[in-house]
mmCIF file of C-alpha atoms in Angstrom:
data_model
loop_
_atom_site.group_PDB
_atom_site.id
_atom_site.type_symbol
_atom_site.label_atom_id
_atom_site.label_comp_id
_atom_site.label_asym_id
_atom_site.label_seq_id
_atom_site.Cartn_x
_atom_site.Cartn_y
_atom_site.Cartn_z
ATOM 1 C CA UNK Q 17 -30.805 -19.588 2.735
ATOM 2 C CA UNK Q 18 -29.603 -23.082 3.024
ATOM 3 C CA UNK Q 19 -26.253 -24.091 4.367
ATOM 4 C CA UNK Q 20 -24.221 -26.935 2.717
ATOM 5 C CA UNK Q 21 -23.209 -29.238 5.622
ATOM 6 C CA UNK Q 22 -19.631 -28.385 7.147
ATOM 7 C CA UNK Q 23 -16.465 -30.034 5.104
ATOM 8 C CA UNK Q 24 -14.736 -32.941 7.320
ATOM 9 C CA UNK Q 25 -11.504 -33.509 7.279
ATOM 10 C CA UNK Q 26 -11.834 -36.746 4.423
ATOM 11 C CA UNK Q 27 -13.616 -34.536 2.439
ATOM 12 C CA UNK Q 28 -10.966 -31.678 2.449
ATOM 13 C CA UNK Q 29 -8.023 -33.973 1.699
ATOM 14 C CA UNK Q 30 -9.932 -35.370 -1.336
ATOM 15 C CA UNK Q 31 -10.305 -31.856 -2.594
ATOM 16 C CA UNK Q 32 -6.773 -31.085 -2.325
ATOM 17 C CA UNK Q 33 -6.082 -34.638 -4.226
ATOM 18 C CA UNK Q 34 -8.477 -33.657 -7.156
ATOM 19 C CA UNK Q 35 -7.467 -29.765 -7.107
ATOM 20 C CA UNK Q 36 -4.174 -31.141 -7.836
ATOM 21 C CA UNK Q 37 -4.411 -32.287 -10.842
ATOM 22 C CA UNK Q 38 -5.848 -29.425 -12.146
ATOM 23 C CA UNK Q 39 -3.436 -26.677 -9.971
ATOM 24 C CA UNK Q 40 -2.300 -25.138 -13.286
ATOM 25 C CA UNK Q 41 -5.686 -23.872 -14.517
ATOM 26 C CA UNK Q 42 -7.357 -23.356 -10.657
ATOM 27 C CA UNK Q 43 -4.256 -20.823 -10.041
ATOM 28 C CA UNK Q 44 -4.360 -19.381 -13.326
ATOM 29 C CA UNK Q 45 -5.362 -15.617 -12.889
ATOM 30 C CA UNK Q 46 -6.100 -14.693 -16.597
ATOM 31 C CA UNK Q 47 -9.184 -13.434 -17.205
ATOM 32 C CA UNK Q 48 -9.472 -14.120 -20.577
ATOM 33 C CA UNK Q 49 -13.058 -16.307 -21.683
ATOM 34 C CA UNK Q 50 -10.626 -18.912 -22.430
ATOM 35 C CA UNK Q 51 -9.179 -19.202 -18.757
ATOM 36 C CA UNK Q 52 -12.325 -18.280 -17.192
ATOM 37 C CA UNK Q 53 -14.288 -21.367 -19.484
ATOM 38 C CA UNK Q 54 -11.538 -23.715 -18.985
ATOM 39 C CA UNK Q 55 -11.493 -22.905 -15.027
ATOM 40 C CA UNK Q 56 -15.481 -23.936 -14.993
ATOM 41 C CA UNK Q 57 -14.428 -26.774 -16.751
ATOM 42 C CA UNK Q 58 -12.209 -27.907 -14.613
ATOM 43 C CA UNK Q 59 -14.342 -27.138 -11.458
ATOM 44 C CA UNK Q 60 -17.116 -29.441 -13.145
ATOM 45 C CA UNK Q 61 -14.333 -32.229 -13.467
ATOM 46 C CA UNK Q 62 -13.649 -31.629 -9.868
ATOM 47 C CA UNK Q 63 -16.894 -31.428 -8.602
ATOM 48 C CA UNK Q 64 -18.062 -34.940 -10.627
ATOM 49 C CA UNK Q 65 -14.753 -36.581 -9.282
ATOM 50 C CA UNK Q 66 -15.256 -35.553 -5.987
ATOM 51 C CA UNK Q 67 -19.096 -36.983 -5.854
ATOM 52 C CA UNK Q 68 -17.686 -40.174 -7.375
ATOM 53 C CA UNK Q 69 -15.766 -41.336 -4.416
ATOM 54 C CA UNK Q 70 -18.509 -42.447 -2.121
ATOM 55 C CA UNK Q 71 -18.995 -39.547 0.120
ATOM 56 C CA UNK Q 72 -22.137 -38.944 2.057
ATOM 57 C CA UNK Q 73 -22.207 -35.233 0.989
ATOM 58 C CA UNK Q 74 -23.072 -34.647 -2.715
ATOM 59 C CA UNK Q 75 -20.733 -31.161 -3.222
ATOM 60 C CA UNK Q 76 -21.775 -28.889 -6.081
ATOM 61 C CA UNK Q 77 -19.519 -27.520 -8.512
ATOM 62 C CA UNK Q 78 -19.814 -23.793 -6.765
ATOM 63 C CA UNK Q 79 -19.743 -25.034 -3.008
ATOM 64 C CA UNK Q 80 -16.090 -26.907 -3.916
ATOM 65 C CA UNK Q 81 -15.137 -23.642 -5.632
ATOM 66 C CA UNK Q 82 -16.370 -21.513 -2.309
ATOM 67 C CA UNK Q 83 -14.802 -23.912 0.218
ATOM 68 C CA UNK Q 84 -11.313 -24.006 -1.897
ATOM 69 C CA UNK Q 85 -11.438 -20.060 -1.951
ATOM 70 C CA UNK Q 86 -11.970 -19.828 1.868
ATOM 71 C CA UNK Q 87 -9.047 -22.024 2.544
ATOM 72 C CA UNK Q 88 -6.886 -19.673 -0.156
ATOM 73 C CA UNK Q 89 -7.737 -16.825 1.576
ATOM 74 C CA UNK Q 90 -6.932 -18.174 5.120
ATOM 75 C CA UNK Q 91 -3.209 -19.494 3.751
ATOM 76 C CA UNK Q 92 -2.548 -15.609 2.675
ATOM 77 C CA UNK Q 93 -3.645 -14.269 5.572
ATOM 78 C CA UNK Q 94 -1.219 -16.429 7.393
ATOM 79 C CA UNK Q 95 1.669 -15.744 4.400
ATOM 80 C CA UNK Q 96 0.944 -11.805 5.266
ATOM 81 C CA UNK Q 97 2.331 -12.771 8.816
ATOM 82 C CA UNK Q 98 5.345 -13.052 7.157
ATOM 83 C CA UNK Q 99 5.975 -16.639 8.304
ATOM 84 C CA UNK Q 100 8.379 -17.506 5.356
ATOM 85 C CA UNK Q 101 9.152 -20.716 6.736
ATOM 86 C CA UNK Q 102 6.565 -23.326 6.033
ATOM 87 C CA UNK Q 103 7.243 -25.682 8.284
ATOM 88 C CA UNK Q 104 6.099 -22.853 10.927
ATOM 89 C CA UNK Q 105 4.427 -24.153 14.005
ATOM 90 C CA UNK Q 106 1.433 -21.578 13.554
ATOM 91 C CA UNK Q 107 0.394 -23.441 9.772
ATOM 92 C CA UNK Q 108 -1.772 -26.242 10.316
ATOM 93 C CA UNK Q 109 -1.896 -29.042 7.759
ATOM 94 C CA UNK Q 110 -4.662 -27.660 5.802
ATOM 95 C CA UNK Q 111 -2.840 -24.071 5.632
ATOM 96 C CA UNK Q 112 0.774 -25.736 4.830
ATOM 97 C CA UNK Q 113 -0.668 -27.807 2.176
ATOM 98 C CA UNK Q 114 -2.029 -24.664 0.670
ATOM 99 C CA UNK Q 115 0.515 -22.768 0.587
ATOM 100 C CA UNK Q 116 2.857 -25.386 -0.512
ATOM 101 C CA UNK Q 117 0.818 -26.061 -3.745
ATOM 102 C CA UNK Q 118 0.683 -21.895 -4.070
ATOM 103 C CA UNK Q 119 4.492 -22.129 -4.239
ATOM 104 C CA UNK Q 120 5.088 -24.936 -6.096
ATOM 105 C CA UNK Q 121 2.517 -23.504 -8.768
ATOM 106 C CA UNK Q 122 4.631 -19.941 -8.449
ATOM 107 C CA UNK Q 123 8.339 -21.378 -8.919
ATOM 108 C CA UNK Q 124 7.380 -23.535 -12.490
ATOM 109 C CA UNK Q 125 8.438 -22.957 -15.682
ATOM 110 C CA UNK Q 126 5.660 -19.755 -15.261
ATOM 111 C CA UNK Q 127 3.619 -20.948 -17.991
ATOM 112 C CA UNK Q 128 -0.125 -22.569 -18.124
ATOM 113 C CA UNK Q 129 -1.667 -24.755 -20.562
ATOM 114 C CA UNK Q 130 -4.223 -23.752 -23.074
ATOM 115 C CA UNK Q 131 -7.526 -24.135 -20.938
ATOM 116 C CA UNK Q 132 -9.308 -27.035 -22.712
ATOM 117 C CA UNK Q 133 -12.241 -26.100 -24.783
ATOM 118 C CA UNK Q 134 -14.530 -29.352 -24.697
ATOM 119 C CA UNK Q 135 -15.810 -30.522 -21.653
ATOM 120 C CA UNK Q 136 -15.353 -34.491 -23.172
ATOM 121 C CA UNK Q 137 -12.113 -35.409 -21.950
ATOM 122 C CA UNK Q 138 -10.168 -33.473 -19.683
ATOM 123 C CA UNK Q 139 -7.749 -35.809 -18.095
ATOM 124 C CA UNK Q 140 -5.128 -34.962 -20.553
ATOM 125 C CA UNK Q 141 -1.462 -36.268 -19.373
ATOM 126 C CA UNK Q 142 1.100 -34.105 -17.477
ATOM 127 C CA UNK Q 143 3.402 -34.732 -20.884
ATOM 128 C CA UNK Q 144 0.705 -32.669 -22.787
ATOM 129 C CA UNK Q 145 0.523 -30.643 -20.213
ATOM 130 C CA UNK Q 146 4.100 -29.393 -20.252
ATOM 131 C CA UNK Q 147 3.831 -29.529 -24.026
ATOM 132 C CA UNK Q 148 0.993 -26.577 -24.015
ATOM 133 C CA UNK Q 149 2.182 -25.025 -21.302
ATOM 134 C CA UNK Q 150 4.647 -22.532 -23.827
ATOM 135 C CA UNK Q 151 1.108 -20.887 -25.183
ATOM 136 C CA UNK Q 152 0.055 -18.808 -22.577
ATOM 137 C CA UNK Q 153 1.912 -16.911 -20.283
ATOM 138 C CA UNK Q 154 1.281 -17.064 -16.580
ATOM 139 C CA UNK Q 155 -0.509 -13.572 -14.871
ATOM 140 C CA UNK Q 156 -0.166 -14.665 -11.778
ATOM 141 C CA UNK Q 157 3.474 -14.237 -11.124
ATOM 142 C CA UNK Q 158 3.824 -10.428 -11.411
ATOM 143 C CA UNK Q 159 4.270 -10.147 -7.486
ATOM 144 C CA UNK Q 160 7.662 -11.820 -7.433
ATOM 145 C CA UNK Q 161 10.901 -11.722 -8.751
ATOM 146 C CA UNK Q 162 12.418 -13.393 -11.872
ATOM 147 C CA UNK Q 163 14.669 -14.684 -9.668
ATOM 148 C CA UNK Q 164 12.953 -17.126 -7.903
ATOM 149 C CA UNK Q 165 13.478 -20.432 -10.186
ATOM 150 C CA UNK Q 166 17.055 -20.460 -9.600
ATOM 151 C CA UNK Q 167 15.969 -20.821 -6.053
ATOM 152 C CA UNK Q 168 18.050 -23.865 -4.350
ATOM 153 C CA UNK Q 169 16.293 -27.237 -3.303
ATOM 154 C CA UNK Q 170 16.743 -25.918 0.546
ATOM 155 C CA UNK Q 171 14.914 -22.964 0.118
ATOM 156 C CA UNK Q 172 11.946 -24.119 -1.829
ATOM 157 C CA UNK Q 173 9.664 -24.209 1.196
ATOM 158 C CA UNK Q 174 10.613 -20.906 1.969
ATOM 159 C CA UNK Q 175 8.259 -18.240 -0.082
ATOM 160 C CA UNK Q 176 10.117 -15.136 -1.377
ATOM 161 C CA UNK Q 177 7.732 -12.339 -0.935
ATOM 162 C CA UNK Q 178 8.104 -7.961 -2.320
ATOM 163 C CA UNK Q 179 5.064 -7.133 -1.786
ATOM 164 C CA UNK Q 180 5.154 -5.903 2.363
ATOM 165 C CA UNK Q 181 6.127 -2.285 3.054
ATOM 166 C CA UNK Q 182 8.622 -1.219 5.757
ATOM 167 C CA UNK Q 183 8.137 0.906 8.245
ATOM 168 C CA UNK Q 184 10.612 3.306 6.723
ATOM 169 C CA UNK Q 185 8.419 3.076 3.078
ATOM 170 C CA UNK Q 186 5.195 3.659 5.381
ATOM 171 C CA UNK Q 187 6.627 7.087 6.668
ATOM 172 C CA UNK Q 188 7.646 7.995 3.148
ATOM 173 C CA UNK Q 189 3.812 6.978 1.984
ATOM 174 C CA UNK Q 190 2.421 8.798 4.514
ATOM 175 C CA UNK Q 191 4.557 12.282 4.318
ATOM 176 C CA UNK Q 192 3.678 12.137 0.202
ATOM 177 C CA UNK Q 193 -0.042 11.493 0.820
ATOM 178 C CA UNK Q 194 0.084 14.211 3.398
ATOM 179 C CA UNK Q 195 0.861 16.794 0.913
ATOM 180 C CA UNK Q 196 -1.595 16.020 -1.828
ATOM 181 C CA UNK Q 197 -4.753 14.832 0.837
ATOM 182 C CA UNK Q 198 -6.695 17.090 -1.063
ATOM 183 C CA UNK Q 199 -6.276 15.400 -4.994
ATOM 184 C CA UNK Q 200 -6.152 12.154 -3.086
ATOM 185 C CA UNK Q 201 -9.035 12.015 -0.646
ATOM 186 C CA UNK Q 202 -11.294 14.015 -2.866
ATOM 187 C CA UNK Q 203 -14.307 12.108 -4.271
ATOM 188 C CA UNK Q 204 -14.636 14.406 -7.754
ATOM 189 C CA UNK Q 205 -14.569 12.226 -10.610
ATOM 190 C CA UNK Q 206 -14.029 14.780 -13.571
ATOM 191 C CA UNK Q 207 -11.118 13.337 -16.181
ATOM 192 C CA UNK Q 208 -9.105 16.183 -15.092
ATOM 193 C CA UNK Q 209 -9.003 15.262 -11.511
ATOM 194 C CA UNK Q 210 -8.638 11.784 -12.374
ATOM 195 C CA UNK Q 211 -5.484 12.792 -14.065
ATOM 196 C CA UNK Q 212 -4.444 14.745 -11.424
ATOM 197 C CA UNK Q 213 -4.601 11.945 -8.878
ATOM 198 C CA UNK Q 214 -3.238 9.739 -11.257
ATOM 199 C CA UNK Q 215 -0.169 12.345 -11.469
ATOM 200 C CA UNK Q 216 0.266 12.352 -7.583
ATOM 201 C CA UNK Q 217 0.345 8.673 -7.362
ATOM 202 C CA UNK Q 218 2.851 8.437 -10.131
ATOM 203 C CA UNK Q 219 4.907 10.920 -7.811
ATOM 204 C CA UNK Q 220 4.851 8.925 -4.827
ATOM 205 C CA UNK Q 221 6.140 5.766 -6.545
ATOM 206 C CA UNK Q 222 8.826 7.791 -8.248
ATOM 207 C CA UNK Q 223 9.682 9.072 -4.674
ATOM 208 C CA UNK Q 224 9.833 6.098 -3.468
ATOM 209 C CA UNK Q 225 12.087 4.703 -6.497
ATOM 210 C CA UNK Q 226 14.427 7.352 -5.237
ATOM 211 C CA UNK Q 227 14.626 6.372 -1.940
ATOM 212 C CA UNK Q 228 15.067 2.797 -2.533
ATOM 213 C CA UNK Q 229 18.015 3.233 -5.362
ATOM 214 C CA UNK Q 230 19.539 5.443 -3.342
ATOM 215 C CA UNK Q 231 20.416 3.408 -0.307
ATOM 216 C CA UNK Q 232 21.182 6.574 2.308
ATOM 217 C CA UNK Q 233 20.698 4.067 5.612
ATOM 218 C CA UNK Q 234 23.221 1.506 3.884
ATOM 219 C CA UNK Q 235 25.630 4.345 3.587
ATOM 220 C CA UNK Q 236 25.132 5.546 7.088
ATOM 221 C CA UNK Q 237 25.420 2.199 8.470
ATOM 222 C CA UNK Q 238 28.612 1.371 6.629
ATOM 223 C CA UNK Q 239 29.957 4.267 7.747
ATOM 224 C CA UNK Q 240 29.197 4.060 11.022
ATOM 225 C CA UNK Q 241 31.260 -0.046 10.895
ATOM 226 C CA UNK Q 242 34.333 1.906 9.488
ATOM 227 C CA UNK Q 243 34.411 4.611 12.203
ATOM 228 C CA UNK Q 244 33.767 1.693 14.894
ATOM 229 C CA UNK Q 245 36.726 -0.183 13.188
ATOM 230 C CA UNK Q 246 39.067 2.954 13.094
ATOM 231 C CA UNK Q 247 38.507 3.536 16.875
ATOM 232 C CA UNK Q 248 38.580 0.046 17.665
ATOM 233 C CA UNK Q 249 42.370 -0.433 16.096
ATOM 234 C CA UNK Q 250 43.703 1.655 18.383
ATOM 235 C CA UNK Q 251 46.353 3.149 15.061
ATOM 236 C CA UNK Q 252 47.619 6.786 15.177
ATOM 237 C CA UNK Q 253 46.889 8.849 12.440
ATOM 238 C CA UNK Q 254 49.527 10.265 10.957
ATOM 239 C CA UNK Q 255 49.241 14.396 10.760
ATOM 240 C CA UNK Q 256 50.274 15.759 7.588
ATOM 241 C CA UNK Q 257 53.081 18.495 7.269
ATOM 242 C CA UNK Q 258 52.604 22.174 6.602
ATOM 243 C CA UNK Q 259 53.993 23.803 3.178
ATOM 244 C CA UNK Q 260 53.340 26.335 1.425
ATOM 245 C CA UNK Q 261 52.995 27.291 -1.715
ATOM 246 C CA UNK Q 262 55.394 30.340 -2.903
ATOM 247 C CA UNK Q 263 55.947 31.829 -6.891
ATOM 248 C CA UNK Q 264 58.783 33.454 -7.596
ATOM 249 C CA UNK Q 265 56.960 36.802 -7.239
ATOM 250 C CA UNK Q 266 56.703 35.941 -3.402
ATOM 251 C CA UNK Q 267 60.122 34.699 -3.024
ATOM 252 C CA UNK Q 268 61.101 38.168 -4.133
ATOM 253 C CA UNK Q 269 58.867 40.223 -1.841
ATOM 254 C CA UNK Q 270 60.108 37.866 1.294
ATOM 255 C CA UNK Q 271 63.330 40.207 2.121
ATOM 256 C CA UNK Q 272 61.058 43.020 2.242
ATOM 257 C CA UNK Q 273 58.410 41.420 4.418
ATOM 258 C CA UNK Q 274 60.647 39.840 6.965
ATOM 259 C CA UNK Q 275 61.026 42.828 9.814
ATOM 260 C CA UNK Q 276 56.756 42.977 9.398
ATOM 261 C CA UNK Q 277 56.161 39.327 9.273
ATOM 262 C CA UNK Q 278 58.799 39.096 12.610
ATOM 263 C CA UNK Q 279 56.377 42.359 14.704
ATOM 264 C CA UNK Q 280 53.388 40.557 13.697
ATOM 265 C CA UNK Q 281 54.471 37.021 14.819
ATOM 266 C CA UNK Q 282 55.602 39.058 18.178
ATOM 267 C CA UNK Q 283 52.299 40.781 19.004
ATOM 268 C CA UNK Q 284 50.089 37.649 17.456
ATOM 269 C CA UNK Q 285 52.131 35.435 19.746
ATOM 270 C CA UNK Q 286 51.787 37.869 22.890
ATOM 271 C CA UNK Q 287 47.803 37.556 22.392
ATOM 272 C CA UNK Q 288 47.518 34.136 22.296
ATOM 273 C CA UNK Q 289 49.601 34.286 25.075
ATOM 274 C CA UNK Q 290 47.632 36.667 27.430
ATOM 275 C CA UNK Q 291 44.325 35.285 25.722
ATOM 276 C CA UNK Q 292 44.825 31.773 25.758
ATOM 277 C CA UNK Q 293 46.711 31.117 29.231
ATOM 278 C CA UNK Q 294 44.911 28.298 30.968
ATOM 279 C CA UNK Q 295 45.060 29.433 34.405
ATOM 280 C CA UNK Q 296 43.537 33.163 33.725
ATOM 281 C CA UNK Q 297 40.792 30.853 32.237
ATOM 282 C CA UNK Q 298 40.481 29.024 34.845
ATOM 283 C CA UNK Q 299 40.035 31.641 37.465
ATOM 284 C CA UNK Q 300 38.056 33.798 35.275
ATOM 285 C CA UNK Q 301 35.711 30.931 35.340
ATOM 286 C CA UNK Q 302 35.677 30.350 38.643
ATOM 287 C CA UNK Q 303 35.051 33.498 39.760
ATOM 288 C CA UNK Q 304 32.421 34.168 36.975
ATOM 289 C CA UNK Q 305 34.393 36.288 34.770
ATOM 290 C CA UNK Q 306 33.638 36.115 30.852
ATOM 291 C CA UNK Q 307 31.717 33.101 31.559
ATOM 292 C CA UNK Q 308 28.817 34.931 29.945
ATOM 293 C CA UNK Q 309 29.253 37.559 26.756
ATOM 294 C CA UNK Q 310 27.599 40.200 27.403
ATOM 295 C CA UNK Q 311 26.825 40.619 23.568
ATOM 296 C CA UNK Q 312 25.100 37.459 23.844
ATOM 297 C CA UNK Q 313 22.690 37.669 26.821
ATOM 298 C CA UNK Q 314 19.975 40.642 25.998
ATOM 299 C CA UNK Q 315 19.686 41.348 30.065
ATOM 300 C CA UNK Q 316 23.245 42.084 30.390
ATOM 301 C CA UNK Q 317 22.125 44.641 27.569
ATOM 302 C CA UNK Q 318 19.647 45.948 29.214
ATOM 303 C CA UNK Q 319 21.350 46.820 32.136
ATOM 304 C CA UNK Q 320 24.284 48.105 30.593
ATOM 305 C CA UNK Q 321 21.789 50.175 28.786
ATOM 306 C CA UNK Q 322 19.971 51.579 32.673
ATOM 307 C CA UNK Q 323 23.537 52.180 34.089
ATOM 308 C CA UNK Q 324 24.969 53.798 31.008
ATOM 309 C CA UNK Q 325 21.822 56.210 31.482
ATOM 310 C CA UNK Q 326 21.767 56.737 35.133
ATOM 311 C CA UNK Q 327 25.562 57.899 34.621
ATOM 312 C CA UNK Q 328 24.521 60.681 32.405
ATOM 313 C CA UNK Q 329 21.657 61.340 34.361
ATOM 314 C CA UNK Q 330 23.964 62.485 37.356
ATOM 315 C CA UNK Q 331 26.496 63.977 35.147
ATOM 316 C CA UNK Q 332 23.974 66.328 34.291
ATOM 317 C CA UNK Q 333 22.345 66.816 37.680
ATOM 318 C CA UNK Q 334 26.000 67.540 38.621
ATOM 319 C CA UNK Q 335 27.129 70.353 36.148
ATOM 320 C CA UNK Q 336 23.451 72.124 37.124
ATOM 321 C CA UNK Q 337 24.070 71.949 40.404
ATOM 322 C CA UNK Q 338 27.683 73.879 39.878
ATOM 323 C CA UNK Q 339 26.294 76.336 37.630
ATOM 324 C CA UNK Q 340 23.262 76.985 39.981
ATOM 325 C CA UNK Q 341 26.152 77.491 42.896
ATOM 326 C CA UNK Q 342 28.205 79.847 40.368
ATOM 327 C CA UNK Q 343 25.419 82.181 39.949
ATOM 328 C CA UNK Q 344 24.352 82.336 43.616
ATOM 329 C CA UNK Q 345 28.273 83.425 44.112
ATOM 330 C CA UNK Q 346 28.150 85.961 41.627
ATOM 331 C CA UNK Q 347 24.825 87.750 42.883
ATOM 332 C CA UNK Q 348 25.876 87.688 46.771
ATOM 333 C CA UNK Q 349 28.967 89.269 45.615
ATOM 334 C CA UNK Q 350 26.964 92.098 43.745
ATOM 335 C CA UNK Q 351 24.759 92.348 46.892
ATOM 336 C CA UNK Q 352 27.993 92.460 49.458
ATOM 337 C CA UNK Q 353 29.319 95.199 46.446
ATOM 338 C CA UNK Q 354 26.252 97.375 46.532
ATOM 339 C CA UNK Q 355 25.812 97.336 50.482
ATOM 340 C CA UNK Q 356 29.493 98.272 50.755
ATOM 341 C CA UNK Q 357 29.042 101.754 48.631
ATOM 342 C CA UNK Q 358 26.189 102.917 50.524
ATOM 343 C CA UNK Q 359 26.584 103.952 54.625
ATOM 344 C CA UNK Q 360 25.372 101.901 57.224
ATOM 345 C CA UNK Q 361 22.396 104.187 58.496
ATOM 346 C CA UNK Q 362 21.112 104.103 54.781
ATOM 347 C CA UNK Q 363 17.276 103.650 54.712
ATOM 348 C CA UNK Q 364 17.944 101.579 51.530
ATOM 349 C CA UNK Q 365 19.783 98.980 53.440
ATOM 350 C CA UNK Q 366 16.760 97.895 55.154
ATOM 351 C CA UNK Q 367 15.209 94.514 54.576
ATOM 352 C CA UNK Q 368 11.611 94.027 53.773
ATOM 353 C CA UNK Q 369 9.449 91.257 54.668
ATOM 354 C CA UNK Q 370 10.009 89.541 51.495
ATOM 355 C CA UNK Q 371 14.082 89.854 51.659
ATOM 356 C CA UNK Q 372 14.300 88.408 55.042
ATOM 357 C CA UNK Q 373 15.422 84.941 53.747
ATOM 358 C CA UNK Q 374 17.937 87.091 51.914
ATOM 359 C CA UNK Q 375 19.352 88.611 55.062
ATOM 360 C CA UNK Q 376 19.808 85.277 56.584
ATOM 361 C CA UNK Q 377 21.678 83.594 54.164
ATOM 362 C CA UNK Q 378 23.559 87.163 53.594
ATOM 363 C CA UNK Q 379 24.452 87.486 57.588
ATOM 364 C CA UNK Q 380 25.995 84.227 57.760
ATOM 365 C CA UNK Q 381 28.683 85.122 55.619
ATOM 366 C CA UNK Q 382 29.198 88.655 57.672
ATOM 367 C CA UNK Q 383 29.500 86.624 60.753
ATOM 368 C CA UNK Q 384 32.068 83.431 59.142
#
């Protein structure tokens, strides 16, 4: 493929010189046949002016049209910085130029000419210019706001741009899209899904209308000046005084309430007194009293729960024990009873072999 030769510097200036001339119909983004014919119109008028002036490169028509898009696309690349200010150190000459024409094309009357029809003669006057200009509104203005003609002569060089997101419109973007990933990343092109998607987009922007007429963070942060302000004045704020409101019913029941109103003021006053005195607070505290409720922490539950059992556990253990003991009385009473009726050389009174641990405990009672 062959490769024009590379612009120089001349060569660029004279293309900005012709170009503007013809700035209205270049930047004119209808794409009617009628823009579109008179925009290769006007690139052939370019093109045969630019070859005119003596320059050792003979530029076609397309090439001028290629080079002038590159250098467009380079001066919004460096507008996307958001460098407002075009006197920015970071522009060059060729970018500045640019996007000085790009601005000064944006903040006319917002109207185009009719694009010329003939190729014959199409060095009409500005006058005529102006004069068509009322014919054919201007597409490429939909980015900005109606605003910007009113602008002041100071901040003409500055370009007023609504296009970047915020970070805070990013989140909000990225939370919607979240929740519908599956309409939006899906690659079915049925009309119903198309619809669907088409829905879910039409939500996000309506979110996002929300957000933005709403102004929460401008509330917060207004707020958040007034408190500083309040604290900052150093003013006391005045308390209110208590009242209440009585009918006439109450004003009659009063006499008869006034001894039990007076014994519940007494004992509600003698709790807050033995519940809120500061220094059983601060001892209980100290020592570790109440610093934890025990209906709060589930092992202080728990071990309420162990003890509480272990407590019945002996209780029990306990009352066995004492009725095992009564019953041991009673039958060595019976035995001492029955050995009493019979006489001592008895052959019944004998122990076996079996009863001797019965004669043991038995004799130490005999000899106590």
């Amino acid at each position: 493929r062959h490769r024009s030769p590379t612009f120089s510097r001349e060569e660029v200036k004279a293309l900005f010189n012709i170009v503007d001339k013809y700035k209205t119909i270049i930047f004119n983004k209808s794409t009617t046949s009628a823009a579109c014919r008179a925009r290769e119109v006007a690139w052939m008028k370019i093109a045969k002016t630019f070859n005119r002036q003596g320059i050792s490169h003979v530029r076609s028509a397309d090439c001028l049209k290629i080079k002038w898009d590159n250098m467009k696309k380079r001066a919004r690349m460096a507008m996307s910085k958001n460098l407002m200010d075009l006197s920015h150190n970071e522009f060059d000459e060729t970018t500045s130029q640019m996007v000085a024409m790009m601005c000064e094309v944006e903040n006319n009357t917002g109207n185009v000419e009719d694009p010329v029809e003939s190729s014959e003669d199409l060095n009409v006057s500005e006058n005529e210019n102006h004069k068509e200009s009322n014919d054919r509104p201007w597409n490429g203005n939909e980015d900005k706001d109606s605003n910007d003609s009113s602008t002041d002569g100071a901040n003409e060089r500055f370009v007023s741009r609504s296009i970047n997101f915020s970070p805070d419109e990013c989140n909000l973007l990225l939370q919607c899209v979240r929740q519908e990933k599956n309409i939006v990343f899906s690659k079915t092109n049925t009309a119903s899904f198309n619809k669907m998607k088409n829905r879910a987009w039409e939500r996000f922007s309506n979110m996002r209308k929300m957000v933005k007429s709403s102004n929460i963070k401008n509330y917060f942060k207004e707020f958040a000046k007034k408190s500083h302000s309040l604290e900052d004045s150093g003013s006391k704020i005045k308390s209110e005084p208590l009242f209440e409101c009585r009918s006439s019913m109450d004003a009659d029941n009063d006499s008869d309430l006034d001894d039990q109103m007076d014994a519940d003021n007494k004992s509600s006053n003698s709790d807050v007194n033995t519940t809120l005195d500061p220094l059983s607070t601060v001892l209980n505290t100290d020592i570790g009293l109440n610093s934890i409720s025990e209906f709060e922490n589930k092992e202080i539950l728990k071990r309420k729960r162990i003890e509480n059992l272990i407590q019945a556990d002996a209780a029990e253990r306990e009352s066995k024990a004492r009725e095992t003991a009564l019953k041991l009385r009673a039958a060595r009473l019976e035995a001492i009873a029955a050995e009493m009726k019979f006489p001592s050389a008895h052959p019944a009174l004998s122990y076996t072999a079996e009863e001797t641990r019965a004669q043991h405990y038995l004799h130490q009672y005999h000899t106590s």
